[in-house]
JSON list of C-alpha atoms in Angstrom, two decimals:
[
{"chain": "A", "resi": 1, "resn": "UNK", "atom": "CA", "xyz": [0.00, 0.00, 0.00]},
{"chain": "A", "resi": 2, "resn": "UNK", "atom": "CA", "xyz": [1.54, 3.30, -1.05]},
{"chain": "A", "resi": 3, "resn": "UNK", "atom": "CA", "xyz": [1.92, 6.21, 1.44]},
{"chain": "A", "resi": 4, "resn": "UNK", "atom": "CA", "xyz": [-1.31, 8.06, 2.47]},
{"chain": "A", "resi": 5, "resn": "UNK", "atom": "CA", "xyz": [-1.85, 11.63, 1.74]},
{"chain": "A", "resi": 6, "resn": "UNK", "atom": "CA", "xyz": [-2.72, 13.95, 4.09]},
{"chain": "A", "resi": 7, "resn": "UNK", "atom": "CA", "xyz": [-4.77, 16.18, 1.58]},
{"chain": "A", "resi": 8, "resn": "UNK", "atom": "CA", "xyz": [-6.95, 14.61, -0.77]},
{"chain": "A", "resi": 9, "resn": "UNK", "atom": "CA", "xyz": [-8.39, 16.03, -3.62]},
{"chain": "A", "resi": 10, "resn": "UNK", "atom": "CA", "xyz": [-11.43, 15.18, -5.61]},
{"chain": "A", "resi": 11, "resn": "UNK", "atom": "CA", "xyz": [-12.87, 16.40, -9.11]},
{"chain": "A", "resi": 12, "resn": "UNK", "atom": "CA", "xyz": [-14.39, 16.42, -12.66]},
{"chain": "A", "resi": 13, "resn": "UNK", "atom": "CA", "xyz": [-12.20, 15.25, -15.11]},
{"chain": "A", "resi": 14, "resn": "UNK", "atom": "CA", "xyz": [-13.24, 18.47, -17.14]},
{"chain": "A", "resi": 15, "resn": "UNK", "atom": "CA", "xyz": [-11.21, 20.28, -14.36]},
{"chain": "A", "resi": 16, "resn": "UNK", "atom": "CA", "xyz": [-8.13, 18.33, -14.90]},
{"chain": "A", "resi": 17, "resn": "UNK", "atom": "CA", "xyz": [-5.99, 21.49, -15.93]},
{"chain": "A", "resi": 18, "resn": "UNK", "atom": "CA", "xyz": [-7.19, 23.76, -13.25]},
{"chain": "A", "resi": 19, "resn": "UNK", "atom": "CA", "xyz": [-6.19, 20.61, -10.47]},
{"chain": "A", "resi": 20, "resn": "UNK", "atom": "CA", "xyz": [-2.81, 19.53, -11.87]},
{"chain": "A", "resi": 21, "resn": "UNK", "atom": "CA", "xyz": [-1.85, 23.00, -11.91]},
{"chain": "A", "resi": 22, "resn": "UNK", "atom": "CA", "xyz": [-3.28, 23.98, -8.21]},
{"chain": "A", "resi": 23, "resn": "UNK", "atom": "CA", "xyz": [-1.38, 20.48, -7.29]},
{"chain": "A", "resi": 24, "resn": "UNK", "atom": "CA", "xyz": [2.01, 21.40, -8.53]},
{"chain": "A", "resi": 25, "resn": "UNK", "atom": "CA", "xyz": [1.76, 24.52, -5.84]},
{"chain": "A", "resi": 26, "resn": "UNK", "atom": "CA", "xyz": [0.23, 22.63, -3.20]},
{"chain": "A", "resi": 27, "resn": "UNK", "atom": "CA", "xyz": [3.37, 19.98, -3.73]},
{"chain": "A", "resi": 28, "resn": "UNK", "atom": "CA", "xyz": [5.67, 22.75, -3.89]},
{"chain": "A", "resi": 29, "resn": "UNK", "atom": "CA", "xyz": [4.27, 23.65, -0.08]},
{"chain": "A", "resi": 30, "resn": "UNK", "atom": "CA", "xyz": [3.03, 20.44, 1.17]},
{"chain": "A", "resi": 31, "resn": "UNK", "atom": "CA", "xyz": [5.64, 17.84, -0.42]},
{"chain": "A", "resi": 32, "resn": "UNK", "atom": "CA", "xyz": [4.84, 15.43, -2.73]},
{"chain": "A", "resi": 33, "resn": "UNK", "atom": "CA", "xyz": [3.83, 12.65, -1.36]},
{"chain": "A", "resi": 34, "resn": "UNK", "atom": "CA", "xyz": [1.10, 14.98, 1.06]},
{"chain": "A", "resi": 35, "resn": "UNK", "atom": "CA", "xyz": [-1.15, 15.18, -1.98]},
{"chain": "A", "resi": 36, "resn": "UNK", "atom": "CA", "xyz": [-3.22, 13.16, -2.98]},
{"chain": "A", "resi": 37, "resn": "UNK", "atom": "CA", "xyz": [-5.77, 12.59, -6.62]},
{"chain": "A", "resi": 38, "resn": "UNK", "atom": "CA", "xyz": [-6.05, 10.30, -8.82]},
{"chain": "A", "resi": 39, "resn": "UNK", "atom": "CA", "xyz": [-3.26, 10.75, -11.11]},
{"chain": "A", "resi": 40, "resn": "UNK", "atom": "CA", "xyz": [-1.77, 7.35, -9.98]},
{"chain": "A", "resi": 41, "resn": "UNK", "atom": "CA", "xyz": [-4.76, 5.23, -10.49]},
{"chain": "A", "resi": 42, "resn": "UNK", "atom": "CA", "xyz": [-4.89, 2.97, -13.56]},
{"chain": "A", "resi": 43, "resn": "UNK", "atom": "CA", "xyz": [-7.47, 0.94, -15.28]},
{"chain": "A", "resi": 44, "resn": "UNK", "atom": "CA", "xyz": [-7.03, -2.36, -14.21]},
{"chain": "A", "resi": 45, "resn": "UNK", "atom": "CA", "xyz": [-6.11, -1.22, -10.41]},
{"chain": "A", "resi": 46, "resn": "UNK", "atom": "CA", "xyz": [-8.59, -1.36, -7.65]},
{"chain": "A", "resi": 47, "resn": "UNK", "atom": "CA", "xyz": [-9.38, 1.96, -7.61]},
{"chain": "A", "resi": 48, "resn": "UNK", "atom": "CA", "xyz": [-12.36, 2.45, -5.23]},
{"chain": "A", "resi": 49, "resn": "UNK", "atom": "CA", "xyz": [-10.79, 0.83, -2.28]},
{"chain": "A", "resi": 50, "resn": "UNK", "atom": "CA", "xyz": [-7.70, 2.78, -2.81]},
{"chain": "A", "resi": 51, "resn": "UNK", "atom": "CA", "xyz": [-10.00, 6.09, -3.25]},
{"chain": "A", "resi": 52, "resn": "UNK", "atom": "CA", "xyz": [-11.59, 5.11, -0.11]},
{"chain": "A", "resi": 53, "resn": "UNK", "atom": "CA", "xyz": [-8.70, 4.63, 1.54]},
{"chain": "A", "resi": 54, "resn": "UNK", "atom": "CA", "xyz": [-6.86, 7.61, 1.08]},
{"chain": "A", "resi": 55, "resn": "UNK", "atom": "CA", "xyz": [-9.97, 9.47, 2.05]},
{"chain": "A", "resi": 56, "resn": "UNK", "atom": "CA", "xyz": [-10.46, 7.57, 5.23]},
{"chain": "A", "resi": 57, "resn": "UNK", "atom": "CA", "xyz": [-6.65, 8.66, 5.60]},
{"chain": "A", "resi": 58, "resn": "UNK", "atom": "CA", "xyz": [-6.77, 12.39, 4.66]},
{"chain": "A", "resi": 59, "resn": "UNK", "atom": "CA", "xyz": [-6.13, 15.19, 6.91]},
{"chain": "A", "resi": 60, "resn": "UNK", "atom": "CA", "xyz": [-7.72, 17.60, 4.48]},
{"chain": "A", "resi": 61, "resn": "UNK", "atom": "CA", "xyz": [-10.50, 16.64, 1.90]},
{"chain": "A", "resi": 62, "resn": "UNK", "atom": "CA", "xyz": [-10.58, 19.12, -0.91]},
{"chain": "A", "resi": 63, "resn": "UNK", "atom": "CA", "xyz": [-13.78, 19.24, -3.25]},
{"chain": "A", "resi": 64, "resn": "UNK", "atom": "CA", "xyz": [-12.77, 21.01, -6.80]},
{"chain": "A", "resi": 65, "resn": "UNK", "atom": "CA", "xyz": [-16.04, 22.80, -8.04]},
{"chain": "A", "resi": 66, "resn": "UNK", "atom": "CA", "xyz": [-16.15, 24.68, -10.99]},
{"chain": "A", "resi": 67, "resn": "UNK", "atom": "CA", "xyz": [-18.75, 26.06, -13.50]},
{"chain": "A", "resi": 68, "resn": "UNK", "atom": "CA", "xyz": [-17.66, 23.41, -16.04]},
{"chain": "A", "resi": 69, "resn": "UNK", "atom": "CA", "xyz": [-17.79, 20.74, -13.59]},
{"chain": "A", "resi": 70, "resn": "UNK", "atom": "CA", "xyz": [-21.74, 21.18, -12.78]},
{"chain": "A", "resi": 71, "resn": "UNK", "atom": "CA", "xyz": [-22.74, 22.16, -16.58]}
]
């Protein structure tokens, strides 16, 4: 089981640009390994235990909601 993240951070796919770049701050803060989304998740992987995981884990739980996201 890979490290857990003390901020977790969920979103719409159509907001993937907006995240990776508010990501790349927070890691520049935080560290790398304190964030956490999805980027490491692959198709074949178990992905909703490891989602729930890392949210059972998190410190911080950060909802990304945007215009795009709800349209």
């Amino acid at each position: 089981m890979s490290k857990m993240a003390q901020i977790f951070i969920s979103y719409s796919r159509i907001d993937r640009p907006f995240v990776k770049a508010l990501v790349e701050k927070l890691q520049r803060v935080y560290g790398h390994e304190s964030i956490w989304f999805d980027e490491s998740l692959h198709g074949g992987d178990i992905w909703w235990q490891e989602i729930l995981d890392q949210i059972a884990a998190c410190e911080i739980f950060l909802y990304i909601l945007t215009n795009d996201s709800v349209n």
